């Protein structure tokens, strides 16, 4: 029997946890930079996402990376009007 870890919300993420996303490997055929940005978007709060973007840019990575349909992450999340404003502003800031 597996034990479930209790869900925690609004916890402070240490740098190690935030920056671990930079090492996430993409599935075959997916741009590595797009994968990191998208995966982090799905799991982080805007404050943590901004910290990731600072490091992402320092490493020379591409904030305008494209998905398999030729869209940037900003274009993808713009289609989701719920709670996307902060993330769109951050992506524009670092583009």
PDB file of N, CA and C in Angstrom:
ATOM      1  N   UNK A   1       0.844  -1.164   0.000  1.00  0.00           N
ATOM      2  CA  UNK A   1       0.000   0.000   0.000  1.00  0.00           C
ATOM      3  C   UNK A   1       0.898   1.238   0.000  1.00  0.00           C
ATOM      4  N   UNK A   2       0.600   2.188  -0.872  1.00  0.00           N
ATOM      5  CA  UNK A   2       1.381   3.415  -0.960  1.00  0.00           C
ATOM      6  C   UNK A   2       0.795   4.469  -0.031  1.00  0.00           C
ATOM      7  N   UNK A   3       1.680   5.234   0.531  1.00  0.00           N
ATOM      8  CA  UNK A   3       1.243   6.335   1.375  1.00  0.00           C
ATOM      9  C   UNK A   3       1.232   7.610   0.549  1.00  0.00           C
ATOM     10  N   UNK A   4       0.205   8.391   0.697  1.00  0.00           N
ATOM     11  CA  UNK A   4       0.105   9.654  -0.016  1.00  0.00           C
ATOM     12  C   UNK A   4       0.704  10.760   0.833  1.00  0.00           C
ATOM     13  N   UNK A   5       1.462  11.606   0.170  1.00  0.00           N
ATOM     14  CA  UNK A   5       2.008  12.768   0.855  1.00  0.00           C
ATOM     15  C   UNK A   5       0.907  13.818   0.924  1.00  0.00           C
ATOM     16  N   UNK A   6       0.695  14.427   2.070  1.00  0.00           N
ATOM     17  CA  UNK A   6      -0.357  15.441   2.158  1.00  0.00           C
ATOM     18  C   UNK A   6      -0.019  16.641   1.277  1.00  0.00           C
ATOM     19  N   UNK A   7      -1.031  17.191   0.662  1.00  0.00           N
ATOM     20  CA  UNK A   7      -0.849  18.357  -0.184  1.00  0.00           C
ATOM     21  C   UNK A   7      -0.548  19.578   0.676  1.00  0.00           C
ATOM     22  N   UNK A   8       0.390  20.382   0.210  1.00  0.00           N
ATOM     23  CA  UNK A   8       0.691  21.642   0.888  1.00  0.00           C
ATOM     24  C   UNK A   8       0.594  22.751  -0.141  1.00  0.00           C
ATOM     25  N   UNK A   9       0.064  23.866   0.272  1.00  0.00           N
ATOM     26  CA  UNK A   9      -0.138  24.983  -0.635  1.00  0.00           C
ATOM     27  C   UNK A   9       0.517  26.232  -0.070  1.00  0.00           C
ATOM     28  N   UNK A  10       0.984  27.088  -0.972  1.00  0.00           N
ATOM     29  CA  UNK A  10       1.584  28.366  -0.621  1.00  0.00           C
ATOM     30  C   UNK A  10       2.810  28.235   0.270  1.00  0.00           C
ATOM     31  N   UNK A  11       3.506  27.106   0.171  1.00  0.00           N
ATOM     32  CA  UNK A  11       4.749  26.959   0.903  1.00  0.00           C
ATOM     33  C   UNK A  11       5.853  27.710   0.156  1.00  0.00           C
ATOM     34  N   UNK A  12       6.839  28.144   0.872  1.00  0.00           N
ATOM     35  CA  UNK A  12       7.964  28.819   0.235  1.00  0.00           C
ATOM     36  C   UNK A  12       8.869  27.779  -0.405  1.00  0.00           C
ATOM     37  N   UNK A  13       9.219  28.002  -1.661  1.00  0.00           N
ATOM     38  CA  UNK A  13      10.088  27.078  -2.382  1.00  0.00           C
ATOM     39  C   UNK A  13      11.526  27.557  -2.287  1.00  0.00           C
ATOM     40  N   UNK A  14      12.444  26.711  -1.836  1.00  0.00           N
ATOM     41  CA  UNK A  14      13.858  27.091  -1.827  1.00  0.00           C
ATOM     42  C   UNK A  14      14.402  27.131  -3.263  1.00  0.00           C
ATOM     43  N   UNK A  15      15.515  27.831  -3.447  1.00  0.00           N
ATOM     44  CA  UNK A  15      16.121  27.933  -4.778  1.00  0.00           C
ATOM     45  C   UNK A  15      16.367  26.566  -5.395  1.00  0.00           C
ATOM     46  N   UNK A  16      16.822  25.634  -4.595  1.00  0.00           N
ATOM     47  CA  UNK A  16      17.128  24.291  -5.117  1.00  0.00           C
ATOM     48  C   UNK A  16      15.910  23.675  -5.799  1.00  0.00           C
ATOM     49  N   UNK A  17      14.752  23.835  -5.203  1.00  0.00           N
ATOM     50  CA  UNK A  17      13.525  23.268  -5.777  1.00  0.00           C
ATOM     51  C   UNK A  17      13.119  24.011  -7.049  1.00  0.00           C
ATOM     52  N   UNK A  18      13.194  25.344  -7.017  1.00  0.00           N
ATOM     53  CA  UNK A  18      12.831  26.147  -8.189  1.00  0.00           C
ATOM     54  C   UNK A  18      13.772  25.828  -9.349  1.00  0.00           C
ATOM     55  N   UNK A  19      15.069  25.846  -9.076  1.00  0.00           N
ATOM     56  CA  UNK A  19      16.046  25.680 -10.149  1.00  0.00           C
ATOM     57  C   UNK A  19      16.161  24.235 -10.641  1.00  0.00           C
ATOM     58  N   UNK A  20      15.622  23.298  -9.901  1.00  0.00           N
ATOM     59  CA  UNK A  20      15.616  21.905 -10.361  1.00  0.00           C
ATOM     60  C   UNK A  20      14.824  21.765 -11.661  1.00  0.00           C
ATOM     61  N   UNK A  21      13.869  22.640 -11.892  1.00  0.00           N
ATOM     62  CA  UNK A  21      13.080  22.601 -13.128  1.00  0.00           C
ATOM     63  C   UNK A  21      13.954  22.821 -14.357  1.00  0.00           C
ATOM     64  N   UNK A  22      15.082  23.519 -14.176  1.00  0.00           N
ATOM     65  CA  UNK A  22      15.970  23.783 -15.301  1.00  0.00           C
ATOM     66  C   UNK A  22      16.578  22.504 -15.866  1.00  0.00           C
ATOM     67  N   UNK A  23      16.551  21.442 -15.088  1.00  0.00           N
ATOM     68  CA  UNK A  23      17.139  20.177 -15.516  1.00  0.00           C
ATOM     69  C   UNK A  23      16.115  19.156 -15.999  1.00  0.00           C
ATOM     70  N   UNK A  24      14.860  19.543 -16.048  1.00  0.00           N
ATOM     71  CA  UNK A  24      13.828  18.605 -16.510  1.00  0.00           C
ATOM     72  C   UNK A  24      14.043  18.301 -17.994  1.00  0.00           C
ATOM     73  N   UNK A  25      14.110  17.044 -18.295  1.00  0.00           N
ATOM     74  CA  UNK A  25      14.320  16.631 -19.682  1.00  0.00           C
ATOM     75  C   UNK A  25      12.990  16.543 -20.419  1.00  0.00           C
ATOM     76  N   UNK A  26      12.970  17.017 -21.653  1.00  0.00           N
ATOM     77  CA  UNK A  26      11.723  16.992 -22.429  1.00  0.00           C
ATOM     78  C   UNK A  26      11.482  15.629 -23.058  1.00  0.00           C
ATOM     79  N   UNK A  27      10.230  15.362 -23.397  1.00  0.00           N
ATOM     80  CA  UNK A  27       9.943  14.172 -24.199  1.00  0.00           C
ATOM     81  C   UNK A  27      10.597  14.345 -25.577  1.00  0.00           C
ATOM     82  N   UNK A  28      10.774  13.266 -26.268  1.00  0.00           N
ATOM     83  CA  UNK A  28      11.384  13.325 -27.595  1.00  0.00           C
ATOM     84  C   UNK A  28      10.580  14.250 -28.505  1.00  0.00           C
ATOM     85  N   UNK A  29      11.297  15.118 -29.215  1.00  0.00           N
ATOM     86  CA  UNK A  29      10.660  16.022 -30.169  1.00  0.00           C
ATOM     87  C   UNK A  29      10.157  17.323 -29.577  1.00  0.00           C
ATOM     88  N   UNK A  30      10.339  17.525 -28.270  1.00  0.00           N
ATOM     89  CA  UNK A  30       9.878  18.760 -27.617  1.00  0.00           C
ATOM     90  C   UNK A  30      11.100  19.622 -27.297  1.00  0.00           C
ATOM     91  N   UNK A  31      11.021  20.896 -27.624  1.00  0.00           N
ATOM     92  CA  UNK A  31      12.104  21.830 -27.330  1.00  0.00           C
ATOM     93  C   UNK A  31      12.356  21.865 -25.822  1.00  0.00           C
ATOM     94  N   UNK A  32      13.607  21.716 -25.423  1.00  0.00           N
ATOM     95  CA  UNK A  32      13.957  21.651 -23.995  1.00  0.00           C
ATOM     96  C   UNK A  32      13.576  22.932 -23.260  1.00  0.00           C
ATOM     97  N   UNK A  33      13.798  24.084 -23.879  1.00  0.00           N
ATOM     98  CA  UNK A  33      13.463  25.351 -23.216  1.00  0.00           C
ATOM     99  C   UNK A  33      11.956  25.503 -23.057  1.00  0.00           C
ATOM    100  N   UNK A  34      11.214  25.156 -24.102  1.00  0.00           N
ATOM    101  CA  UNK A  34       9.755  25.222 -23.993  1.00  0.00           C
ATOM    102  C   UNK A  34       9.262  24.289 -22.889  1.00  0.00           C
ATOM    103  N   UNK A  35       9.820  23.106 -22.833  1.00  0.00           N
ATOM    104  CA  UNK A  35       9.400  22.123 -21.830  1.00  0.00           C
ATOM    105  C   UNK A  35       9.622  22.652 -20.413  1.00  0.00           C
ATOM    106  N   UNK A  36      10.783  23.224 -20.157  1.00  0.00           N
ATOM    107  CA  UNK A  36      11.075  23.772 -18.826  1.00  0.00           C
ATOM    108  C   UNK A  36      10.083  24.877 -18.481  1.00  0.00           C
ATOM    109  N   UNK A  37       9.880  25.799 -19.398  1.00  0.00           N
ATOM    110  CA  UNK A  37       8.960  26.914 -19.144  1.00  0.00           C
ATOM    111  C   UNK A  37       7.539  26.425 -18.884  1.00  0.00           C
ATOM    112  N   UNK A  38       7.085  25.494 -19.688  1.00  0.00           N
ATOM    113  CA  UNK A  38       5.715  24.995 -19.568  1.00  0.00           C
ATOM    114  C   UNK A  38       5.536  24.190 -18.285  1.00  0.00           C
ATOM    115  N   UNK A  39       6.478  23.327 -17.992  1.00  0.00           N
ATOM    116  CA  UNK A  39       6.384  22.504 -16.789  1.00  0.00           C
ATOM    117  C   UNK A  39       6.394  23.378 -15.537  1.00  0.00           C
ATOM    118  N   UNK A  40       7.270  24.364 -15.527  1.00  0.00           N
ATOM    119  CA  UNK A  40       7.338  25.266 -14.375  1.00  0.00           C
ATOM    120  C   UNK A  40       6.041  26.082 -14.245  1.00  0.00           C
ATOM    121  N   UNK A  41       5.496  26.529 -15.369  1.00  0.00           N
ATOM    122  CA  UNK A  41       4.234  27.274 -15.358  1.00  0.00           C
ATOM    123  C   UNK A  41       3.120  26.468 -14.698  1.00  0.00           C
ATOM    124  N   UNK A  42       3.103  25.183 -14.964  1.00  0.00           N
ATOM    125  CA  UNK A  42       2.054  24.318 -14.422  1.00  0.00           C
ATOM    126  C   UNK A  42       2.184  24.094 -12.917  1.00  0.00           C
ATOM    127  N   UNK A  43       3.386  24.267 -12.369  1.00  0.00           N
ATOM    128  CA  UNK A  43       3.619  23.920 -10.973  1.00  0.00           C
ATOM    129  C   UNK A  43       3.948  25.079 -10.038  1.00  0.00           C
ATOM    130  N   UNK A  44       4.310  26.230 -10.590  1.00  0.00           N
ATOM    131  CA  UNK A  44       4.808  27.316  -9.745  1.00  0.00           C
ATOM    132  C   UNK A  44       3.831  28.472  -9.617  1.00  0.00           C
ATOM    133  N   UNK A  45       4.018  29.186  -8.524  1.00  0.00           N
ATOM    134  CA  UNK A  45       3.342  30.463  -8.355  1.00  0.00           C
ATOM    135  C   UNK A  45       4.148  31.510  -9.125  1.00  0.00           C
ATOM    136  N   UNK A  46       3.537  32.640  -9.480  1.00  0.00           N
ATOM    137  CA  UNK A  46       4.271  33.663 -10.236  1.00  0.00           C
ATOM    138  C   UNK A  46       5.583  34.093  -9.570  1.00  0.00           C
ATOM    139  N   UNK A  47       5.611  34.229  -8.251  1.00  0.00           N
ATOM    140  CA  UNK A  47       6.827  34.652  -7.560  1.00  0.00           C
ATOM    141  C   UNK A  47       7.966  33.674  -7.824  1.00  0.00           C
ATOM    142  N   UNK A  48       7.697  32.388  -7.727  1.00  0.00           N
ATOM    143  CA  UNK A  48       8.717  31.374  -7.966  1.00  0.00           C
ATOM    144  C   UNK A  48       9.092  31.309  -9.445  1.00  0.00           C
ATOM    145  N   UNK A  49       8.107  31.495 -10.301  1.00  0.00           N
ATOM    146  CA  UNK A  49       8.343  31.465 -11.743  1.00  0.00           C
ATOM    147  C   UNK A  49       9.288  32.588 -12.152  1.00  0.00           C
ATOM    148  N   UNK A  50       9.134  33.746 -11.543  1.00  0.00           N
ATOM    149  CA  UNK A  50      10.029  34.863 -11.850  1.00  0.00           C
ATOM    150  C   UNK A  50      11.464  34.523 -11.452  1.00  0.00           C
ATOM    151  N   UNK A  51      11.641  33.894 -10.314  1.00  0.00           N
ATOM    152  CA  UNK A  51      12.977  33.478  -9.881  1.00  0.00           C
ATOM    153  C   UNK A  51      13.578  32.505 -10.889  1.00  0.00           C
ATOM    154  N   UNK A  52      12.760  31.583 -11.384  1.00  0.00           N
ATOM    155  CA  UNK A  52      13.234  30.645 -12.393  1.00  0.00           C
ATOM    156  C   UNK A  52      13.632  31.380 -13.667  1.00  0.00           C
ATOM    157  N   UNK A  53      12.815  32.343 -14.096  1.00  0.00           N
ATOM    158  CA  UNK A  53      13.103  33.064 -15.333  1.00  0.00           C
ATOM    159  C   UNK A  53      14.403  33.853 -15.255  1.00  0.00           C
ATOM    160  N   UNK A  54      14.720  34.395 -14.102  1.00  0.00           N
ATOM    161  CA  UNK A  54      15.981  35.120 -13.940  1.00  0.00           C
ATOM    162  C   UNK A  54      17.148  34.173 -14.240  1.00  0.00           C
ATOM    163  N   UNK A  55      17.145  33.020 -13.623  1.00  0.00           N
ATOM    164  CA  UNK A  55      18.207  32.034 -13.826  1.00  0.00           C
ATOM    165  C   UNK A  55      18.189  31.498 -15.260  1.00  0.00           C
ATOM    166  N   UNK A  56      17.006  31.265 -15.781  1.00  0.00           N
ATOM    167  CA  UNK A  56      16.810  30.769 -17.143  1.00  0.00           C
ATOM    168  C   UNK A  56      17.513  31.693 -18.140  1.00  0.00           C
ATOM    169  N   UNK A  57      17.284  32.992 -17.989  1.00  0.00           N
ATOM    170  CA  UNK A  57      17.903  33.980 -18.888  1.00  0.00           C
ATOM    171  C   UNK A  57      19.405  34.068 -18.662  1.00  0.00           C
ATOM    172  N   UNK A  58      19.838  33.993 -17.402  1.00  0.00           N
ATOM    173  CA  UNK A  58      21.276  34.020 -17.109  1.00  0.00           C
ATOM    174  C   UNK A  58      22.006  32.884 -17.820  1.00  0.00           C
ATOM    175  N   UNK A  59      21.337  31.764 -17.967  1.00  0.00           N
ATOM    176  CA  UNK A  59      21.918  30.597 -18.627  1.00  0.00           C
ATOM    177  C   UNK A  59      21.827  30.683 -20.147  1.00  0.00           C
ATOM    178  N   UNK A  60      21.247  31.775 -20.659  1.00  0.00           N
ATOM    179  CA  UNK A  60      21.151  31.973 -22.103  1.00  0.00           C
ATOM    180  C   UNK A  60      20.070  31.157 -22.777  1.00  0.00           C
ATOM    181  N   UNK A  61      19.091  30.743 -22.001  1.00  0.00           N
ATOM    182  CA  UNK A  61      18.015  29.932 -22.562  1.00  0.00           C
ATOM    183  C   UNK A  61      16.960  30.807 -23.218  1.00  0.00           C
ATOM    184  N   UNK A  62      16.122  30.210 -24.037  1.00  0.00           N
ATOM    185  CA  UNK A  62      15.193  30.926 -24.913  1.00  0.00           C
ATOM    186  C   UNK A  62      13.779  30.998 -24.337  1.00  0.00           C
ATOM    187  N   UNK A  63      13.389  32.181 -23.882  1.00  0.00           N
ATOM    188  CA  UNK A  63      12.038  32.387 -23.351  1.00  0.00           C
ATOM    189  C   UNK A  63      10.998  32.299 -24.461  1.00  0.00           C
ATOM    190  N   UNK A  64      11.421  32.484 -25.698  1.00  0.00           N
ATOM    191  CA  UNK A  64      10.504  32.424 -26.839  1.00  0.00           C
ATOM    192  C   UNK A  64      10.571  31.087 -27.573  1.00  0.00           C
ATOM    193  N   UNK A  65      10.985  30.043 -26.871  1.00  0.00           N
ATOM    194  CA  UNK A  65      11.033  28.707 -27.476  1.00  0.00           C
ATOM    195  C   UNK A  65       9.630  28.301 -27.926  1.00  0.00           C
ATOM    196  N   UNK A  66       9.593  27.462 -28.939  1.00  0.00           N
ATOM    197  CA  UNK A  66       8.311  27.075 -29.548  1.00  0.00           C
ATOM    198  C   UNK A  66       7.925  25.639 -29.207  1.00  0.00           C
ATOM    199  N   UNK A  67       6.609  25.422 -29.120  1.00  0.00           N
ATOM    200  CA  UNK A  67       6.103  24.054 -28.952  1.00  0.00           C
ATOM    201  C   UNK A  67       6.026  23.391 -30.328  1.00  0.00           C
ATOM    202  N   UNK A  68       5.512  22.194 -30.385  1.00  0.00           N
ATOM    203  CA  UNK A  68       5.458  21.448 -31.646  1.00  0.00           C
ATOM    204  C   UNK A  68       4.511  22.067 -32.673  1.00  0.00           C
ATOM    205  N   UNK A  69       3.667  22.990 -32.218  1.00  0.00           N
ATOM    206  CA  UNK A  69       2.737  23.664 -33.131  1.00  0.00           C
ATOM    207  C   UNK A  69       3.227  25.056 -33.506  1.00  0.00           C
ATOM    208  N   UNK A  70       4.466  25.401 -33.088  1.00  0.00           N
ATOM    209  CA  UNK A  70       5.045  26.690 -33.443  1.00  0.00           C
ATOM    210  C   UNK A  70       4.597  27.847 -32.570  1.00  0.00           C
ATOM    211  N   UNK A  71       4.123  27.553 -31.361  1.00  0.00           N
ATOM    212  CA  UNK A  71       3.635  28.603 -30.459  1.00  0.00           C
ATOM    213  C   UNK A  71       4.602  28.793 -29.288  1.00  0.00           C
ATOM    214  N   UNK A  72       4.748  30.031 -28.850  1.00  0.00           N
ATOM    215  CA  UNK A  72       5.498  30.295 -27.629  1.00  0.00           C
ATOM    216  C   UNK A  72       4.601  29.945 -26.443  1.00  0.00           C
ATOM    217  N   UNK A  73       5.212  29.842 -25.267  1.00  0.00           N
ATOM    218  CA  UNK A  73       4.393  29.564 -24.083  1.00  0.00           C
ATOM    219  C   UNK A  73       3.408  30.698 -23.836  1.00  0.00           C
ATOM    220  N   UNK A  74       3.835  31.930 -24.081  1.00  0.00           N
ATOM    221  CA  UNK A  74       2.920  33.063 -23.898  1.00  0.00           C
ATOM    222  C   UNK A  74       1.677  32.898 -24.779  1.00  0.00           C
ATOM    223  N   UNK A  75       1.862  32.453 -25.999  1.00  0.00           N
ATOM    224  CA  UNK A  75       0.720  32.231 -26.891  1.00  0.00           C
ATOM    225  C   UNK A  75      -0.162  31.092 -26.389  1.00  0.00           C
ATOM    226  N   UNK A  76       0.442  30.075 -25.851  1.00  0.00           N
ATOM    227  CA  UNK A  76      -0.332  28.931 -25.347  1.00  0.00           C
ATOM    228  C   UNK A  76      -1.167  29.347 -24.139  1.00  0.00           C
ATOM    229  N   UNK A  77      -0.541  30.025 -23.174  1.00  0.00           N
ATOM    230  CA  UNK A  77      -1.280  30.341 -21.949  1.00  0.00           C
ATOM    231  C   UNK A  77      -2.228  31.524 -22.119  1.00  0.00           C
ATOM    232  N   UNK A  78      -2.027  32.321 -23.162  1.00  0.00           N
ATOM    233  CA  UNK A  78      -2.966  33.419 -23.423  1.00  0.00           C
ATOM    234  C   UNK A  78      -4.360  32.865 -23.714  1.00  0.00           C
ATOM    235  N   UNK A  79      -4.423  31.630 -24.164  1.00  0.00           N
ATOM    236  CA  UNK A  79      -5.709  30.991 -24.464  1.00  0.00           C
ATOM    237  C   UNK A  79      -6.428  30.535 -23.195  1.00  0.00           C
ATOM    238  N   UNK A  80      -5.752  30.612 -22.055  1.00  0.00           N
ATOM    239  CA  UNK A  80      -6.339  30.215 -20.773  1.00  0.00           C
ATOM    240  C   UNK A  80      -6.523  31.472 -19.924  1.00  0.00           C
ATOM    241  N   UNK A  81      -7.666  32.123 -20.031  1.00  0.00           N
ATOM    242  CA  UNK A  81      -7.849  33.415 -19.382  1.00  0.00           C
ATOM    243  C   UNK A  81      -7.809  33.384 -17.854  1.00  0.00           C
ATOM    244  N   UNK A  82      -7.996  32.258 -17.260  1.00  0.00           N
ATOM    245  CA  UNK A  82      -8.025  32.165 -15.802  1.00  0.00           C
ATOM    246  C   UNK A  82      -6.609  32.195 -15.231  1.00  0.00           C
ATOM    247  N   UNK A  83      -6.305  33.184 -14.443  1.00  0.00           N
ATOM    248  CA  UNK A  83      -5.063  33.289 -13.688  1.00  0.00           C
ATOM    249  C   UNK A  83      -3.798  33.284 -14.537  1.00  0.00           C
ATOM    250  N   UNK A  84      -3.842  33.822 -15.732  1.00  0.00           N
ATOM    251  CA  UNK A  84      -2.639  33.802 -16.549  1.00  0.00           C
ATOM    252  C   UNK A  84      -1.953  35.155 -16.653  1.00  0.00           C
ATOM    253  N   UNK A  85      -2.586  36.218 -16.184  1.00  0.00           N
ATOM    254  CA  UNK A  85      -2.059  37.558 -16.367  1.00  0.00           C
ATOM    255  C   UNK A  85      -0.656  37.715 -15.798  1.00  0.00           C
ATOM    256  N   UNK A  86      -0.434  37.277 -14.582  1.00  0.00           N
ATOM    257  CA  UNK A  86       0.885  37.426 -13.958  1.00  0.00           C
ATOM    258  C   UNK A  86       1.954  36.679 -14.753  1.00  0.00           C
ATOM    259  N   UNK A  87       1.621  35.500 -15.245  1.00  0.00           N
ATOM    260  CA  UNK A  87       2.599  34.716 -15.997  1.00  0.00           C
ATOM    261  C   UNK A  87       2.888  35.361 -17.352  1.00  0.00           C
ATOM    262  N   UNK A  88       1.875  35.890 -18.011  1.00  0.00           N
ATOM    263  CA  UNK A  88       2.084  36.571 -19.292  1.00  0.00           C
ATOM    264  C   UNK A  88       2.957  37.810 -19.113  1.00  0.00           C
ATOM    265  N   UNK A  89       2.737  38.546 -18.029  1.00  0.00           N
ATOM    266  CA  UNK A  89       3.559  39.728 -17.751  1.00  0.00           C
ATOM    267  C   UNK A  89       5.015  39.335 -17.513  1.00  0.00           C
ATOM    268  N   UNK A  90       5.230  38.255 -16.791  1.00  0.00           N
ATOM    269  CA  UNK A  90       6.593  37.794 -16.537  1.00  0.00           C
ATOM    270  C   UNK A  90       7.284  37.347 -17.820  1.00  0.00           C
ATOM    271  N   UNK A  91       6.589  36.591 -18.654  1.00  0.00           N
ATOM    272  CA  UNK A  91       7.189  36.144 -19.906  1.00  0.00           C
ATOM    273  C   UNK A  91       7.538  37.327 -20.800  1.00  0.00           C
ATOM    274  N   UNK A  92       6.681  38.337 -20.825  1.00  0.00           N
ATOM    275  CA  UNK A  92       6.964  39.537 -21.619  1.00  0.00           C
ATOM    276  C   UNK A  92       8.168  40.284 -21.055  1.00  0.00           C
ATOM    277  N   UNK A  93       8.280  40.344 -19.750  1.00  0.00           N
ATOM    278  CA  UNK A  93       9.380  41.029 -19.083  1.00  0.00           C
ATOM    279  C   UNK A  93      10.728  40.392 -19.435  1.00  0.00           C
ATOM    280  N   UNK A  94      10.757  39.077 -19.588  1.00  0.00           N
ATOM    281  CA  UNK A  94      12.011  38.372 -19.837  1.00  0.00           C
ATOM    282  C   UNK A  94      12.230  38.020 -21.310  1.00  0.00           C
ATOM    283  N   UNK A  95      11.285  38.365 -22.173  1.00  0.00           N
ATOM    284  CA  UNK A  95      11.406  38.041 -23.606  1.00  0.00           C
ATOM    285  C   UNK A  95      12.494  38.858 -24.266  1.00  0.00           C
TER     286      UNK A  95
END
